[in-house]
Coordinates of N, CA and C in Angstrom, one line a residue:
X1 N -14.7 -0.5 2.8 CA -14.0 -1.1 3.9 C -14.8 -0.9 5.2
X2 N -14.5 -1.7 6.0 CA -15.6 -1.4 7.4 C -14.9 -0.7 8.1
X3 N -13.7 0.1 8.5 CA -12.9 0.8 9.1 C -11.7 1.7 8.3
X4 N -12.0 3.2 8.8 CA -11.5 4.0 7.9 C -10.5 5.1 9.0
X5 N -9.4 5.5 8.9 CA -9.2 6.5 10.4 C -8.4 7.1 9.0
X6 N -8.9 8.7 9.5 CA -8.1 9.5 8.9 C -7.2 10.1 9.8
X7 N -5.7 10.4 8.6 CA -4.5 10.8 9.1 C -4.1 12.2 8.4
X8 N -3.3 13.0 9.0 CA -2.6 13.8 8.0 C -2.0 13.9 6.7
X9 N -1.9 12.7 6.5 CA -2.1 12.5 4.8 C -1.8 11.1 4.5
X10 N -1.6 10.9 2.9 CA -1.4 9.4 2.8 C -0.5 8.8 3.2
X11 N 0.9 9.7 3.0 CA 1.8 8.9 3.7 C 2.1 8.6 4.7
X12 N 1.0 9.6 5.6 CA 0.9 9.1 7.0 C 0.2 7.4 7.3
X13 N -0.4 7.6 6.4 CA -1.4 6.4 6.3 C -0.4 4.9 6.4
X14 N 0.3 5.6 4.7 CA 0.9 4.3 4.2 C 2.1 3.7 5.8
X15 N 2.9 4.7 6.2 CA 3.8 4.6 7.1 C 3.2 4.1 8.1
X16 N 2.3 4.2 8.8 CA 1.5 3.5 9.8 C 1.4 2.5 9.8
X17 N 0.7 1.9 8.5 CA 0.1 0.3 7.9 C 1.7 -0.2 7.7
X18 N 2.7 0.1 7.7 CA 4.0 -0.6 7.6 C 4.6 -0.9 8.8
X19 N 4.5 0.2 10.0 CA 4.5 0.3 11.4 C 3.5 -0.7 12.0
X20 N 2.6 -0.6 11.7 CA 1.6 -1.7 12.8 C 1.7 -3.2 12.3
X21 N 2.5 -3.3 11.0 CA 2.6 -4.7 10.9 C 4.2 -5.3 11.0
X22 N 4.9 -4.2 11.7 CA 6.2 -4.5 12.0 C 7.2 -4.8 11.3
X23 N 7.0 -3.7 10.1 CA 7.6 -4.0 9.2 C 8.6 -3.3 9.4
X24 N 10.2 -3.8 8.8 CA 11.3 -3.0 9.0 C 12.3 -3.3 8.7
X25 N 13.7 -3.1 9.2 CA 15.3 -3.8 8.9 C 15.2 -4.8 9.0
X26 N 16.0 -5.3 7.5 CA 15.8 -6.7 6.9 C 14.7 -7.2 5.5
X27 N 13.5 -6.1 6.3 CA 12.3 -6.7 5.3 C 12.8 -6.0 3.8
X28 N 11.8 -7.0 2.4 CA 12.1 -6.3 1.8 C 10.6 -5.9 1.4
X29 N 10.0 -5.1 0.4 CA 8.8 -4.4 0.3 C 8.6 -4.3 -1.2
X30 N 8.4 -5.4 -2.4 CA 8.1 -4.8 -3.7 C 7.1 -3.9 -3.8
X31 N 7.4 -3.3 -4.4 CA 6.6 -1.8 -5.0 C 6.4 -1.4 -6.2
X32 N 5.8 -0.8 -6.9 CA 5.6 -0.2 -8.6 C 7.0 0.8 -8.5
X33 N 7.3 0.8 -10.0 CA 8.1 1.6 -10.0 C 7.8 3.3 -10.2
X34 N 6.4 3.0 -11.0 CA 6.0 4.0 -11.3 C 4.6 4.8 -10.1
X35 N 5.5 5.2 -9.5 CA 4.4 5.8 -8.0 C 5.2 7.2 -7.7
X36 N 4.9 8.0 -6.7 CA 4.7 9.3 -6.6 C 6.2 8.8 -5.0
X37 N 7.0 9.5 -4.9 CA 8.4 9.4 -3.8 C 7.4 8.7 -2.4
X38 N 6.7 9.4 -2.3 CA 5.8 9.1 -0.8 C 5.7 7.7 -0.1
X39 N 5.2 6.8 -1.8 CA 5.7 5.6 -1.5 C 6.8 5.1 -0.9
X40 N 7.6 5.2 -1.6 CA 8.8 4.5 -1.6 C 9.2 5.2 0.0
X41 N 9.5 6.2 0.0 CA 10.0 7.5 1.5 C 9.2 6.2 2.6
X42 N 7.6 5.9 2.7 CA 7.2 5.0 3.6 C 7.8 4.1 4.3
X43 N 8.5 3.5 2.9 CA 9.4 1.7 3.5 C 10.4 2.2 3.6
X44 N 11.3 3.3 3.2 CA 12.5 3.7 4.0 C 12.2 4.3 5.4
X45 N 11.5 4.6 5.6 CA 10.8 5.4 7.0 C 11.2 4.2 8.1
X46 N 10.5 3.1 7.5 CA 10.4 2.0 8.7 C 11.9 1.8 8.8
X47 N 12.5 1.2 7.8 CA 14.2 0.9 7.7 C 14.0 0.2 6.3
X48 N 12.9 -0.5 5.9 CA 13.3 -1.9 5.0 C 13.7 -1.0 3.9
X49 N 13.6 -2.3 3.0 CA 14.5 -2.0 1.1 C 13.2 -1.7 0.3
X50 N 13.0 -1.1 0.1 CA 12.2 -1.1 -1.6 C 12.9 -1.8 -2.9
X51 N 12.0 -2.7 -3.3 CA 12.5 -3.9 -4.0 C 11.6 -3.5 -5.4
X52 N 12.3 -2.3 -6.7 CA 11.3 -1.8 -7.2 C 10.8 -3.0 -8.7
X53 N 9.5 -3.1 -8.8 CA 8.8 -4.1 -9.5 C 8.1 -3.3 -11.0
X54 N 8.8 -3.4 -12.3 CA 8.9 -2.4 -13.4 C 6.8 -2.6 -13.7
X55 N 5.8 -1.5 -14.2 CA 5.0 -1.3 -14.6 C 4.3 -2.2 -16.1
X56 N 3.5 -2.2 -16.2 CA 2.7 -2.3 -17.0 C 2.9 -1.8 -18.1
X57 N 3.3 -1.6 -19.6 CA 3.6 -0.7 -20.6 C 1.5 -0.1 -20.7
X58 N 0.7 -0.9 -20.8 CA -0.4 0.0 -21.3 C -1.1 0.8 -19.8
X59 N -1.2 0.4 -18.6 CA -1.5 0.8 -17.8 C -0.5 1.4 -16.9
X60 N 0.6 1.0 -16.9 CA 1.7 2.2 -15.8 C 1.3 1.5 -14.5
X61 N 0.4 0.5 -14.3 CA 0.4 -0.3 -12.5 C 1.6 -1.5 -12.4
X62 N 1.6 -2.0 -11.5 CA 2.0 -3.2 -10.7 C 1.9 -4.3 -12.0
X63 N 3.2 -4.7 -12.9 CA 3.1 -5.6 -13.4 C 2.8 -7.2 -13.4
X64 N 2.0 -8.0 -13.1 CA 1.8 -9.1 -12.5 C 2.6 -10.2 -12.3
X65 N 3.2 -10.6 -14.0 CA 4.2 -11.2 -14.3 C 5.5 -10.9 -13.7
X66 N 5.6 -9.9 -13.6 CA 7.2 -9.2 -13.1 C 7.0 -9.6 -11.5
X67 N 6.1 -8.9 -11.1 CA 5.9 -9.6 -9.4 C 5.9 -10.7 -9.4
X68 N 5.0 -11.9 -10.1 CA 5.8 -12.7 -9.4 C 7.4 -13.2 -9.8
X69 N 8.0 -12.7 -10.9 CA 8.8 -13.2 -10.9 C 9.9 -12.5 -9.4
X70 N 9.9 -11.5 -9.4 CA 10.4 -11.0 -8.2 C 9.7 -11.5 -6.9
X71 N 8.9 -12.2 -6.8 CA 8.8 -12.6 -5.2 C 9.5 -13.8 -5.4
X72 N 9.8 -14.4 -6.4 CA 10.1 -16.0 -6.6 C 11.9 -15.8 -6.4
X73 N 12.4 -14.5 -6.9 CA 13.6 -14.4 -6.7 C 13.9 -13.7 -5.2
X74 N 13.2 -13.1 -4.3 CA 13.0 -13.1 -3.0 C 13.4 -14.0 -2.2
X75 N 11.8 -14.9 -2.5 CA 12.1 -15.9 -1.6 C 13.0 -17.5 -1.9
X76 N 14.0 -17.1 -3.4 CA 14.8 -17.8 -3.3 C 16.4 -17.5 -2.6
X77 N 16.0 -16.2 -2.3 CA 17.2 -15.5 -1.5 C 17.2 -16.0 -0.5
X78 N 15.6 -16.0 0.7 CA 15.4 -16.2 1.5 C 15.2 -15.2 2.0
X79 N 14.7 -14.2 1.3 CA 14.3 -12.7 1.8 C 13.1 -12.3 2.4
X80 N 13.0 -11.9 3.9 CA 12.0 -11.5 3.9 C 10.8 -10.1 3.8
X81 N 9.5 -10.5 3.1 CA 9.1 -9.9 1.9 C 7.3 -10.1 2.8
X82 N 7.5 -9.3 3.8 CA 5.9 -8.9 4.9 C 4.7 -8.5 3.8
X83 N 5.4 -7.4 2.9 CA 4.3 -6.4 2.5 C 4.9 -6.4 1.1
X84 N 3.9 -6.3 0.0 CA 4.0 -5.8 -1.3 C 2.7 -4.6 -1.4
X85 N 3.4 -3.4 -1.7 CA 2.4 -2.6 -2.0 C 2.1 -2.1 -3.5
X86 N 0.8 -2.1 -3.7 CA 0.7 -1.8 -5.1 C -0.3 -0.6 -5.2
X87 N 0.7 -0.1 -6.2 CA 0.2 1.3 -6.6 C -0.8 1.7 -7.7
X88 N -2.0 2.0 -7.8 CA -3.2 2.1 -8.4 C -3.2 3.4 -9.4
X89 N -2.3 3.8 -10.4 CA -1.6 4.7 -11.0 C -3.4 5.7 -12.1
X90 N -3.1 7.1 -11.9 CA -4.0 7.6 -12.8 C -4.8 7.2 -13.0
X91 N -6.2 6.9 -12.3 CA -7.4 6.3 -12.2 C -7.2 5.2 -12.8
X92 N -6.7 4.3 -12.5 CA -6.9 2.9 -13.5 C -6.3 2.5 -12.3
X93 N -7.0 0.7 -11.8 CA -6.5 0.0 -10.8 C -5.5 -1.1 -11.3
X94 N -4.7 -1.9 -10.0 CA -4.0 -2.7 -10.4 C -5.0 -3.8 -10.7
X95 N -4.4 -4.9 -11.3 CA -4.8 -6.1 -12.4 C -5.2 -7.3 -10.6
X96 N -6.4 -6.9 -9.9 CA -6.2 -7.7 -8.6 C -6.5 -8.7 -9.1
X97 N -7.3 -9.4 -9.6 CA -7.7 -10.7 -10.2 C -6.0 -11.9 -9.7
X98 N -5.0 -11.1 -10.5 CA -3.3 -11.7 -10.8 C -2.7 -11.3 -9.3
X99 N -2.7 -10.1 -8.8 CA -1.9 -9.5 -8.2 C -1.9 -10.1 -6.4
X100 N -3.6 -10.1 -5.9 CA -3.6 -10.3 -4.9 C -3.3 -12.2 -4.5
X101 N -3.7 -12.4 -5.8 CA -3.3 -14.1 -5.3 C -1.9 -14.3 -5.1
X102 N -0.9 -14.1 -6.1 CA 0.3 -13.5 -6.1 C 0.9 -13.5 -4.4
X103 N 0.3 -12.4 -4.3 CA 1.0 -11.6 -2.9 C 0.0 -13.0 -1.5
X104 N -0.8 -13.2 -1.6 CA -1.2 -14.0 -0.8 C -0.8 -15.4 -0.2
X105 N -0.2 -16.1 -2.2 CA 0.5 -17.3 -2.5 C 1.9 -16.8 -1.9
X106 N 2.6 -16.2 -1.5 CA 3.9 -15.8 -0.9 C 3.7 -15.4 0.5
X107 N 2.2 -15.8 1.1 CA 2.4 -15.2 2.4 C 3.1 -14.0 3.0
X108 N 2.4 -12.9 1.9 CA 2.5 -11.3 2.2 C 1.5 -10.9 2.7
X109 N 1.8 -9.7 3.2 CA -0.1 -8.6 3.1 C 0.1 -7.3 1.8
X110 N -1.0 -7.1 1.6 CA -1.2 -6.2 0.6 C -0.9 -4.9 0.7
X111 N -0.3 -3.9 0.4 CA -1.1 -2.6 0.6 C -1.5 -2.0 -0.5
X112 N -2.5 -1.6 -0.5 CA -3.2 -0.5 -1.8 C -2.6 0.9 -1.7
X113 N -1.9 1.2 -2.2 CA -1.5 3.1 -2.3 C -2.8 3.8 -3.6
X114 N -4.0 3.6 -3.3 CA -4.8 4.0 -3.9 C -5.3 5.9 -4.1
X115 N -3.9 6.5 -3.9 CA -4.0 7.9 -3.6 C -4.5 8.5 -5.1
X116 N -3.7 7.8 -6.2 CA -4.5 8.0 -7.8 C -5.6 8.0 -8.1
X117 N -6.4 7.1 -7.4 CA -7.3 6.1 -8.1 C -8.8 6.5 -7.6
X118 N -9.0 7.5 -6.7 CA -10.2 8.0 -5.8 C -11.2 7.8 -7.2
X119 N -12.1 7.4 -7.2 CA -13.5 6.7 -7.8 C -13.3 6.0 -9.1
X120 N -11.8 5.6 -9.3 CA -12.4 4.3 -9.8 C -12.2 2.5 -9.3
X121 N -12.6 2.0 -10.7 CA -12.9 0.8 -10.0 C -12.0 -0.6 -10.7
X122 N -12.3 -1.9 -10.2 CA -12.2 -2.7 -11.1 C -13.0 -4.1 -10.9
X123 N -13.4 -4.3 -12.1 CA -14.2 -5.5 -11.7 C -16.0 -5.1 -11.0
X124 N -16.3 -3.3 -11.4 CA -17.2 -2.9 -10.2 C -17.2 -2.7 -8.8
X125 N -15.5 -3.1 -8.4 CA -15.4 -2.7 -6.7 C -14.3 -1.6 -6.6
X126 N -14.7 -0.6 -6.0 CA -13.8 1.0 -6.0 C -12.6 0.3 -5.2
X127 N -11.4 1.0 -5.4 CA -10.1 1.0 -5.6 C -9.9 1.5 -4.1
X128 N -9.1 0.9 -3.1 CA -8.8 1.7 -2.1 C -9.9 0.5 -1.5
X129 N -10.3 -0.9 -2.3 CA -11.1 -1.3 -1.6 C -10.9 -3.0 -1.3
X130 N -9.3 -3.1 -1.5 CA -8.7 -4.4 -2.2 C -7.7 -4.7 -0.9
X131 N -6.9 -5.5 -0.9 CA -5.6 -5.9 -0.1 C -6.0 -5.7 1.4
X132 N -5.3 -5.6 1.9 CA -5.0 -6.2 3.7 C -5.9 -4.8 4.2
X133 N -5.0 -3.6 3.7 CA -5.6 -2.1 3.6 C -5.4 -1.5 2.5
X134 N -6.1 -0.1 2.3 CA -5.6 0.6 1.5 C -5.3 1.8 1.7
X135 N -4.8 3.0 0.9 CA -4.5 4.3 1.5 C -5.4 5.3 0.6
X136 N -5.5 6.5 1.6 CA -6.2 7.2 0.1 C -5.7 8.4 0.5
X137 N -5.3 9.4 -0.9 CA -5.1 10.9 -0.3 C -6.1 12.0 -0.7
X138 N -5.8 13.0 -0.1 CA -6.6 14.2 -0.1 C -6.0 15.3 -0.3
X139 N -5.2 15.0 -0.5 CA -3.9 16.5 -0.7 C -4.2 17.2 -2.3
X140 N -3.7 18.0 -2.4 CA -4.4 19.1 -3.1 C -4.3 18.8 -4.7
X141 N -3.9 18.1 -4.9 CA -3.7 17.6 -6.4 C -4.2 16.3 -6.3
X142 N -5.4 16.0 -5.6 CA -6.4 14.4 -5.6 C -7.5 14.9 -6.7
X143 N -8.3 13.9 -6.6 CA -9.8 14.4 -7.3 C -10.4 14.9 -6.0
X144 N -10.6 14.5 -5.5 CA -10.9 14.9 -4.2 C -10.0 15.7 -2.9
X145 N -10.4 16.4 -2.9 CA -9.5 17.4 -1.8 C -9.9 17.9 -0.7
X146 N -9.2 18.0 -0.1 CA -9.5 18.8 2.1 C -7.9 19.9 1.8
X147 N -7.4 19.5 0.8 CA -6.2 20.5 0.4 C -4.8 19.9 1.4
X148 N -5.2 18.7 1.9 CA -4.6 18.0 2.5 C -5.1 16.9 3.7
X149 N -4.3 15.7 3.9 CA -5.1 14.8 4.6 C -5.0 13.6 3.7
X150 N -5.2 12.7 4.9 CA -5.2 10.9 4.1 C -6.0 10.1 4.9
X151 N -6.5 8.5 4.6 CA -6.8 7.5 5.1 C -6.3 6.6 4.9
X152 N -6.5 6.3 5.9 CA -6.2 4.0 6.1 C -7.8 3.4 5.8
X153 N -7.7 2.5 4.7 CA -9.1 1.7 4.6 C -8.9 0.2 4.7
X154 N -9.3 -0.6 6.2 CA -9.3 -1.6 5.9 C -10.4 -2.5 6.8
X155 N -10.9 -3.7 6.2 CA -11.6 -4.4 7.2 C -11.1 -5.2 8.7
X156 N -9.9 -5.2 8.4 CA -9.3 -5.4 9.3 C -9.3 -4.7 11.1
X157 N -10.0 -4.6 11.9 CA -10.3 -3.6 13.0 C -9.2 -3.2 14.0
X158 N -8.4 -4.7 14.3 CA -7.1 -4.3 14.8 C -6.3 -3.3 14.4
X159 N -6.4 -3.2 13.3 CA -5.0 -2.6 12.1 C -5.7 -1.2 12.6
X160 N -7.1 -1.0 12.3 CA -7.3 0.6 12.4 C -7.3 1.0 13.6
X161 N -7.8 0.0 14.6 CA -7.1 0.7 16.0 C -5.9 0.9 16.3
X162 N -4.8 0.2 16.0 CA -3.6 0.0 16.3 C -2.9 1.7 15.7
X163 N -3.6 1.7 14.3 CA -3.5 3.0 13.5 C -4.0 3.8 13.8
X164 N -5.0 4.1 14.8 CA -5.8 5.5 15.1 C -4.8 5.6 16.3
X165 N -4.4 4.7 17.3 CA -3.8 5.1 18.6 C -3.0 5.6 17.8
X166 N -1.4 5.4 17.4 CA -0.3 5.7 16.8 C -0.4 7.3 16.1
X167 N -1.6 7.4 15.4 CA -1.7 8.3 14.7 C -2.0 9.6 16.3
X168 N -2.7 8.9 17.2 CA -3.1 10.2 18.5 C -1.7 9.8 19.3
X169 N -0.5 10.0 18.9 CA 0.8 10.0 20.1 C 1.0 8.7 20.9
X170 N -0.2 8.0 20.6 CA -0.1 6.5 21.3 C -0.2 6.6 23.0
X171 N -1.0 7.5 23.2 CA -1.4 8.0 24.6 C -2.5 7.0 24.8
X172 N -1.9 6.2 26.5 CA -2.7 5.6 26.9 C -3.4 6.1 28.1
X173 N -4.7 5.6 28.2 CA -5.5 6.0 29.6 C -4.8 5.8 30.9
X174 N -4.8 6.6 32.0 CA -4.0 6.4 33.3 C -4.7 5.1 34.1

């Protein structure tokens, strides 16, 4: 990703990336069912619903089929549905080939909770490297560790500035 700001951890990360794109009461948020509380804690943070989206039986990710059938019953509600986040479970990524067209064809943004998935890949492109942004953790039970700590990875440069201010108290120059 061309822009990376680290935060005090992922969920700081993830909660940020839901905050800077104004996400909140009302929205709804599909998610994996199978992810770590942090997730889900994020989109209640803002206000929205977690709208949970059942896994993969051989991989434990973001079911493709099931998403879409759940955005299709969304947006026959007339629900609105900003963000789907998908969670990149025990080194193994989600199925992006299915997933991101999916979430793109519904005029969502992505998020990657790629806190699992620190070096691997899919398709040859590392994980935490896919959707609008992604998140990565460092907390003490990663492959990688600072024993705590997270990032926002995305090419997007608004999003990481928007996310680095927010993340420093949102202190502006006099």
């Amino acid at each position: 990703a061309a822009h990376a700001v680290g935060l005090s951890s992922g969920t700081a990360a993830l909660h940020l990336a839901l905050v800077s794109w104004g996400v909140g009461p009302g929205d709804v948020v599909p998610v994996s069912t199978l992810t770590f509380a942090a997730t889900v804690n994020a989109i209640r943070y803002v206000g929205a619903a977690p709208h949970f989206v059942d896994c993969d039986e051989e991989s434990g990710n973001l079911n493709p089929a099931l998403l879409e059938q759940a955005l299709g019953t969304l947006a026959a509600q007339g629900r609105s549905v900003p963000v789907v986040v998908a969670v990149d479970m025990l080194g193994k990524s989600v199925e992006h080939d299915a997933v991101d067209d999916l979430v793109a064809s519904a005029g969502s943004r992505l998020l990657c909770d790629a806190a699992e998935s620190l070096g691997a890949t899919y398709h040859g492109r590392p994980t935490g490297s896919f959707g609008d942004a992604a998140v990565l953790s460092f907390n003490g039970n990663k492959i990688m560790t600072t024993s705590g700590g997270g990032m926002l990875v995305t090419d997007d440069a608004a999003l990481a500035a928007h996310v680095k201010k927010l993340s420093t108290q949102a202190r502006e120059p006099e």
